[in-house]
Each structure stands twice: as structure tokens, then as C-alpha cells.
């Protein structure tokens, strides 16, 4: 199963060089680079995302809310990790989304991105950490990596794993192939990556359907709580009624926070 890595930088030049080196490792067959994003946090809840095709000339600025919509479009868990790292997605969404990363990794990435920091967040398959670690030596002081063998609970099925095994087989062949053979193998790997992405997208639809069901149930609970609150407010004012009103307000606030997190996890605009 692919891992998620987060690599922070202070200098744009080093960040772009590091991304190029990771792409080279992918070309050589040392790693498989799947979905990835380079992002820079600015002040005032703004972020810049690098256009992968134009490198340093392609930074686009987004507000935190707009960025939430972009990362919600990523298939797989990558968007959620980006959201946790930047602070766009609240940590509590982790429980809702039901991905199974180790706690130490989540603690390292949750809301840790500071203004001015540039980060590469990527999903990669690697036989050993040594390839990326050696390639990025001197460019970044830290590589935050999920441990090998991560499974995403109900998210990843056997079809995705079979495709990844096939990519691994082709990657092994690429290292020993002739120049002519490499062209065919690279085309095969590109085709397998596309199939994996399509399969992940189909699974993402299922996951979001489940989240939408939770969102609808949360809305229903809020409506019921507000109705009960309305009844309490029309009751005779006494200490008991006041205490009950306070409890209902707290529960409504908690459900509203959960609803906000669900919107973020689904990449939706917040409804009034």
C-alpha cells in the first residue's frame, strides 16, 4: 500500500528541486509517485498552490475555504492529510472519515503548517525510505512519513491492491530494462496509475455517500434539538429550565461543529 509523506521547506527553490528529484525517482522506477501537491501557507488564512506544470511561475492563491474545496477533490486520503496539515480540515474529521493512520503520524501533521512554510504532500509507493531520504538530503530537515503497510479501513479494496502489485512488478522490470523496453514499461505504468486513480475515485464516491448520510443525520439532530430548545424557551423561567436550555445549546453547538467538519471533508461550501 502506498504511503503518505509530508516534506516541509523554508525555501521555494529547494522545494521545487525536491519535487523534481522525486519525479526522477519515479521515472527511474525507484518509487511510484501518485497524487501530490506543493503548497505554501501565507498569513491571513491564505494559501498558495503550485501549478505542477509550470513550477515557480504557477503559484495560485486561495483562501482557506477555497482550498478546502480543492483538497476535497483529491481521491484517497491525500486531501484529508493536506487539510489536517494546513489546518483547513479540523482534526475531528479524522474520526468521521474512518481512515486508519497511526496516531504518531496524525499528531505530526495536524495543524502544524506555519506561515511561510512550503510543503510537498504526496502519496508514494516505496520499497525503502532510503531513496527519497537520500535524494532530499540537504533540501529539507524533516520528512514526515506514514508507516509502511497502512490500510485505510473500509476505503481500500483488493482491486486497488492488485493494481499496486502490478505497478510494483513493472517498476522492478524498469530498473533492468533496455531503452526500448523502458518506453513500453513506462506506458504500462502510466496506464496502471490511471486505472488505480479511477478505482480510488469510485471508492471515494462510496465514502462521500456515507459522509453525506452522516451529514443528513446531523442536520436532523440539530433540527430536533432546536425544536426542543424552542419549547424550553417558552416554558416558565426557573433554574431547571435554564440549565436544560444551556445543555441544549451546547449540544446544538457540538452538532453544528460536526456539520462544519463534514462539509470540509466533503469539499463543500458551508451552508447558511
Short mmCIF file of C-alpha atoms in Angstrom, two decimals:
data_model
loop_
_atom_site.label_atom_id
_atom_site.label_comp_id
_atom_site.label_asym_id
_atom_site.label_seq_id
_atom_site.Cartn_x
_atom_site.Cartn_y
_atom_site.Cartn_z
CA UNK A 1 0.00 0.00 0.00
CA UNK A 2 1.20 3.50 -0.78
CA UNK A 3 2.42 5.79 2.00
CA UNK A 4 1.71 9.46 2.62
CA UNK A 5 4.75 11.71 3.09
CA UNK A 6 4.89 15.37 4.11
CA UNK A 7 8.11 17.30 3.43
CA UNK A 8 8.32 20.92 4.70
CA UNK A 9 10.67 23.58 3.32
CA UNK A 10 11.54 27.18 4.08
CA UNK A 11 12.92 27.97 0.60
CA UNK A 12 10.89 27.73 -2.60
CA UNK A 13 13.94 26.80 -4.71
CA UNK A 14 14.72 23.78 -2.52
CA UNK A 15 11.08 22.68 -2.51
CA UNK A 16 10.89 22.72 -6.32
CA UNK A 17 14.24 20.92 -6.60
CA UNK A 18 12.99 18.26 -4.19
CA UNK A 19 9.82 17.71 -6.23
CA UNK A 20 11.94 17.30 -9.37
CA UNK A 21 14.09 14.70 -7.61
CA UNK A 22 11.01 12.76 -6.52
CA UNK A 23 9.74 12.77 -10.10
CA UNK A 24 13.13 11.48 -11.26
CA UNK A 25 12.91 8.62 -8.76
CA UNK A 26 9.51 7.79 -10.23
CA UNK A 27 10.92 7.79 -13.77
CA UNK A 28 13.81 5.51 -12.77
CA UNK A 29 11.44 3.08 -11.05
CA UNK A 30 12.85 3.63 -7.56
CA UNK A 31 9.47 4.84 -6.24
CA UNK A 32 5.96 5.26 -7.60
CA UNK A 33 4.70 8.83 -7.25
CA UNK A 34 0.90 9.06 -7.20
CA UNK A 35 -1.15 12.14 -6.25
CA UNK A 36 0.86 15.06 -4.86
CA UNK A 37 0.62 18.78 -4.11
CA UNK A 38 3.06 21.56 -3.30
CA UNK A 39 1.50 24.17 -1.03
CA UNK A 40 2.66 27.31 0.79
CA UNK A 41 0.88 28.82 3.77
CA UNK A 42 0.58 32.62 3.88
CA UNK A 43 -0.77 34.98 6.51
CA UNK A 44 -4.47 35.82 6.87
CA UNK A 45 -5.71 32.28 6.22
CA UNK A 46 -4.43 32.23 2.64
CA UNK A 47 -2.55 29.50 0.80
CA UNK A 48 -0.65 29.19 -2.47
CA UNK A 49 -0.72 26.01 -4.54
CA UNK A 50 1.95 25.37 -7.17
CA UNK A 51 0.84 24.53 -10.68
CA UNK A 52 2.70 21.27 -11.23
CA UNK A 53 3.33 22.04 -14.90
CA UNK A 54 4.89 25.49 -14.55
CA UNK A 55 6.73 25.15 -11.21
CA UNK A 56 7.80 28.51 -9.75
CA UNK A 57 5.74 30.57 -12.20
CA UNK A 58 2.46 28.87 -11.36
CA UNK A 59 1.52 29.72 -7.76
CA UNK A 60 -2.21 30.29 -7.26
CA UNK A 61 -3.62 31.89 -4.09
CA UNK A 62 -6.66 30.53 -2.25
CA UNK A 63 -8.48 31.33 0.96
CA UNK A 64 -8.76 28.55 3.50
CA UNK A 65 -12.36 27.82 2.45
CA UNK A 66 -11.48 27.69 -1.25
CA UNK A 67 -8.53 25.41 -0.52
CA UNK A 68 -10.88 23.09 1.33
CA UNK A 69 -12.83 22.61 -1.90
CA UNK A 70 -9.66 21.77 -3.84
CA UNK A 71 -8.31 19.21 -1.40
CA UNK A 72 -11.76 17.66 -1.17
CA UNK A 73 -11.41 16.79 -4.87
CA UNK A 74 -8.38 14.56 -4.27
CA UNK A 75 -9.12 10.85 -4.43
CA UNK A 76 -7.95 8.83 -1.47
CA UNK A 77 -6.74 10.13 1.88
CA UNK A 78 -4.24 12.65 0.49
CA UNK A 79 -6.67 15.58 0.58
CA UNK A 80 -7.51 14.91 4.22
CA UNK A 81 -3.82 14.86 5.18
CA UNK A 82 -3.29 18.19 3.39
CA UNK A 83 -6.29 19.56 5.25
CA UNK A 84 -5.00 18.38 8.62
CA UNK A 85 -1.50 19.71 7.98
CA UNK A 86 -2.65 23.16 6.87
CA UNK A 87 -5.42 23.43 9.45
CA UNK A 88 -8.14 23.75 6.78
CA UNK A 89 -9.71 20.49 7.99
CA UNK A 90 -10.30 20.02 11.71
CA UNK A 91 -8.70 17.03 13.39
CA UNK A 92 -12.10 15.68 14.46
CA UNK A 93 -12.91 14.94 10.82
CA UNK A 94 -10.41 12.12 11.14
CA UNK A 95 -12.91 10.11 13.17
CA UNK A 96 -15.69 10.80 10.69
CA UNK A 97 -13.66 9.80 7.64
CA UNK A 98 -12.54 6.48 9.19
CA UNK A 99 -9.04 6.30 7.78
CA UNK A 100 -6.64 4.22 9.83
CA UNK A 101 -3.30 6.04 10.12
CA UNK A 102 -1.08 5.63 13.15
CA UNK A 103 -1.62 8.23 15.89
CA UNK A 104 2.00 9.45 15.80
CA UNK A 105 1.67 10.40 12.13
CA UNK A 106 -1.58 12.29 12.74
CA UNK A 107 -0.08 14.21 15.66
CA UNK A 108 2.86 15.27 13.50
CA UNK A 109 0.76 16.61 10.63
CA UNK A 110 -2.28 18.07 12.42
CA UNK A 111 -2.35 21.86 12.05
CA UNK A 112 1.46 22.13 12.05
CA UNK A 113 1.97 24.27 8.93
CA UNK A 114 3.21 27.76 9.83
CA UNK A 115 3.07 30.90 7.61
CA UNK A 116 5.92 30.92 5.10
CA UNK A 117 6.34 27.14 5.08
CA UNK A 118 6.23 25.31 1.75
CA UNK A 119 5.37 21.62 1.79
CA UNK A 120 5.20 18.70 -0.59
CA UNK A 121 2.43 16.32 0.38
CA UNK A 122 2.48 13.14 -1.70
CA UNK A 123 1.24 9.59 -1.92
CA UNK A 124 4.11 7.27 -2.86
CA UNK A 125 4.93 3.58 -3.03
CA UNK A 126 8.50 2.87 -1.96
CA UNK A 127 10.42 -0.32 -1.26
CA UNK A 128 12.62 1.57 1.18
CA UNK A 129 12.70 5.07 2.64
CA UNK A 130 16.34 5.38 1.57
CA UNK A 131 15.54 6.54 -1.99
CA UNK A 132 13.59 9.66 -1.00
CA UNK A 133 15.68 10.28 2.11
CA UNK A 134 18.94 10.30 0.12
CA UNK A 135 17.50 12.30 -2.79
CA UNK A 136 16.20 15.05 -0.50
CA UNK A 137 19.21 15.16 1.82
CA UNK A 138 20.28 18.78 2.31
CA UNK A 139 16.99 20.14 0.94
CA UNK A 140 14.70 19.51 3.92
CA UNK A 141 15.46 18.81 7.57
CA UNK A 142 12.38 16.61 8.05
CA UNK A 143 10.35 14.02 6.16
CA UNK A 144 7.11 13.07 7.91
CA UNK A 145 6.14 9.61 6.71
CA UNK A 146 3.28 7.25 7.42
CA UNK A 147 4.49 3.78 8.30
CA UNK A 148 4.51 1.01 5.70
CA UNK A 149 1.53 -1.28 5.42
CA UNK A 150 -1.12 1.37 6.13
CA UNK A 151 -4.65 0.27 5.33
CA UNK A 152 -7.48 2.75 5.03
CA UNK A 153 -10.16 0.76 6.88
CA UNK A 154 -13.14 0.25 4.54
CA UNK A 155 -11.59 2.51 1.94
CA UNK A 156 -9.14 0.35 0.01
CA UNK A 157 -10.30 -2.87 -1.59
CA UNK A 158 -8.45 -5.76 -3.19
CA UNK A 159 -8.71 -4.30 -6.70
CA UNK A 160 -6.58 -1.30 -5.73
CA UNK A 161 -4.05 -3.55 -4.05
CA UNK A 162 -3.87 -5.79 -7.13
CA UNK A 163 -3.19 -2.76 -9.33
CA UNK A 164 -0.47 -1.56 -6.98
CA UNK A 165 1.14 -5.01 -7.08
CA UNK A 166 1.15 -4.81 -10.87
CA UNK A 167 2.78 -1.38 -10.75
CA UNK A 168 5.42 -2.76 -8.38
CA UNK A 169 6.14 -5.60 -10.83
CA UNK A 170 6.56 -3.14 -13.69
CA UNK A 171 8.76 -0.92 -11.55
CA UNK A 172 11.10 -3.84 -10.91
CA UNK A 173 11.28 -4.57 -14.64
CA UNK A 174 12.01 -0.90 -15.39
CA UNK A 175 15.26 -0.99 -13.44
CA UNK A 176 16.70 -3.77 -15.63
CA UNK A 177 15.07 -2.87 -18.95
CA UNK A 178 16.74 -1.76 -22.15
CA UNK A 179 15.97 1.70 -23.56
CA UNK A 180 13.39 0.25 -25.95
CA UNK A 181 11.75 -1.82 -23.22
CA UNK A 182 11.58 1.18 -20.87
CA UNK A 183 9.25 3.03 -23.24
CA UNK A 184 6.72 0.19 -23.15
CA UNK A 185 7.07 -0.32 -19.40
CA UNK A 186 6.58 3.40 -18.65
CA UNK A 187 3.44 3.39 -20.79
CA UNK A 188 2.19 0.34 -18.89
CA UNK A 189 2.88 2.01 -15.53
CA UNK A 190 1.06 5.18 -16.66
CA UNK A 191 -1.94 3.07 -17.68
CA UNK A 192 -1.94 1.24 -14.34
CA UNK A 193 -1.72 4.54 -12.44
CA UNK A 194 -4.76 5.79 -14.36
CA UNK A 195 -6.67 2.59 -13.51
CA UNK A 196 -5.71 2.93 -9.84
CA UNK A 197 -6.88 6.54 -9.79
CA UNK A 198 -10.22 5.55 -11.36
CA UNK A 199 -10.69 2.77 -8.80
CA UNK A 200 -9.81 5.11 -5.94
CA UNK A 201 -12.27 7.68 -7.32
CA UNK A 202 -15.05 5.07 -7.33
CA UNK A 203 -14.27 4.19 -3.72
CA UNK A 204 -14.21 7.90 -2.86
CA UNK A 205 -17.77 8.20 -4.18
CA UNK A 206 -18.82 5.47 -1.76
CA UNK A 207 -17.01 7.17 1.13
CA UNK A 208 -18.62 10.54 0.40
CA UNK A 209 -22.04 8.92 0.14
CA UNK A 210 -21.51 7.61 3.67
CA UNK A 211 -20.40 11.05 4.86
CA UNK A 212 -23.46 12.67 3.28
CA UNK A 213 -25.69 10.24 5.14
CA UNK A 214 -23.96 11.23 8.40
CA UNK A 215 -24.37 14.90 7.41
CA UNK A 216 -28.12 14.45 6.86
CA UNK A 217 -28.47 12.69 10.20
CA UNK A 218 -26.53 15.51 11.88
CA UNK A 219 -28.84 18.12 10.34
CA UNK A 220 -31.84 16.16 11.56
CA UNK A 221 -30.43 16.08 15.10
CA UNK A 222 -29.82 19.84 15.02
CA UNK A 223 -33.42 20.46 13.94
CA UNK A 224 -34.77 18.27 16.74
CA UNK A 225 -32.55 19.95 19.33
CA UNK A 226 -33.59 23.42 18.13
CA UNK A 227 -37.25 22.39 18.39
CA UNK A 228 -36.71 21.19 21.95
CA UNK A 229 -34.86 24.40 22.75
CA UNK A 230 -37.76 26.44 21.41
CA UNK A 231 -40.14 24.56 23.72
CA UNK A 232 -37.89 25.20 26.71
CA UNK A 233 -37.64 28.92 25.93
CA UNK A 234 -41.43 29.15 26.09
CA UNK A 235 -41.57 27.38 29.43
CA UNK A 236 -41.72 29.09 32.81
CA UNK A 237 -38.32 30.52 33.64
CA UNK A 238 -36.67 28.70 36.51
CA UNK A 239 -33.30 27.21 37.36
CA UNK A 240 -34.18 23.82 35.85
CA UNK A 241 -35.35 25.31 32.55
CA UNK A 242 -32.23 27.50 32.33
CA UNK A 243 -29.93 24.54 32.91
CA UNK A 244 -31.75 22.49 30.30
CA UNK A 245 -31.54 25.37 27.82
CA UNK A 246 -27.79 25.61 28.36
CA UNK A 247 -27.36 21.87 27.78
CA UNK A 248 -29.35 22.04 24.56
CA UNK A 249 -27.33 25.00 23.31
CA UNK A 250 -24.09 23.09 23.97
CA UNK A 251 -25.38 20.04 22.10
CA UNK A 252 -26.51 22.18 19.17
CA UNK A 253 -23.10 23.85 19.01
CA UNK A 254 -21.37 20.46 19.06
CA UNK A 255 -23.55 19.14 16.24
CA UNK A 256 -23.01 22.33 14.21
CA UNK A 257 -19.23 21.93 14.58
CA UNK A 258 -19.54 18.35 13.37
CA UNK A 259 -21.64 19.54 10.42
CA UNK A 260 -18.96 22.12 9.55
CA UNK A 261 -16.31 19.38 9.60
CA UNK A 262 -18.43 17.17 7.38
CA UNK A 263 -18.74 19.98 4.83
CA UNK A 264 -14.94 20.30 4.90
CA UNK A 265 -14.43 16.55 4.50
CA UNK A 266 -16.80 16.55 1.51
CA UNK A 267 -15.17 19.64 -0.03
CA UNK A 268 -18.47 21.55 0.12
CA UNK A 269 -19.16 25.22 0.73
CA UNK A 270 -20.57 25.91 4.18
CA UNK A 271 -24.36 26.35 4.06
CA UNK A 272 -26.10 29.15 5.88
#
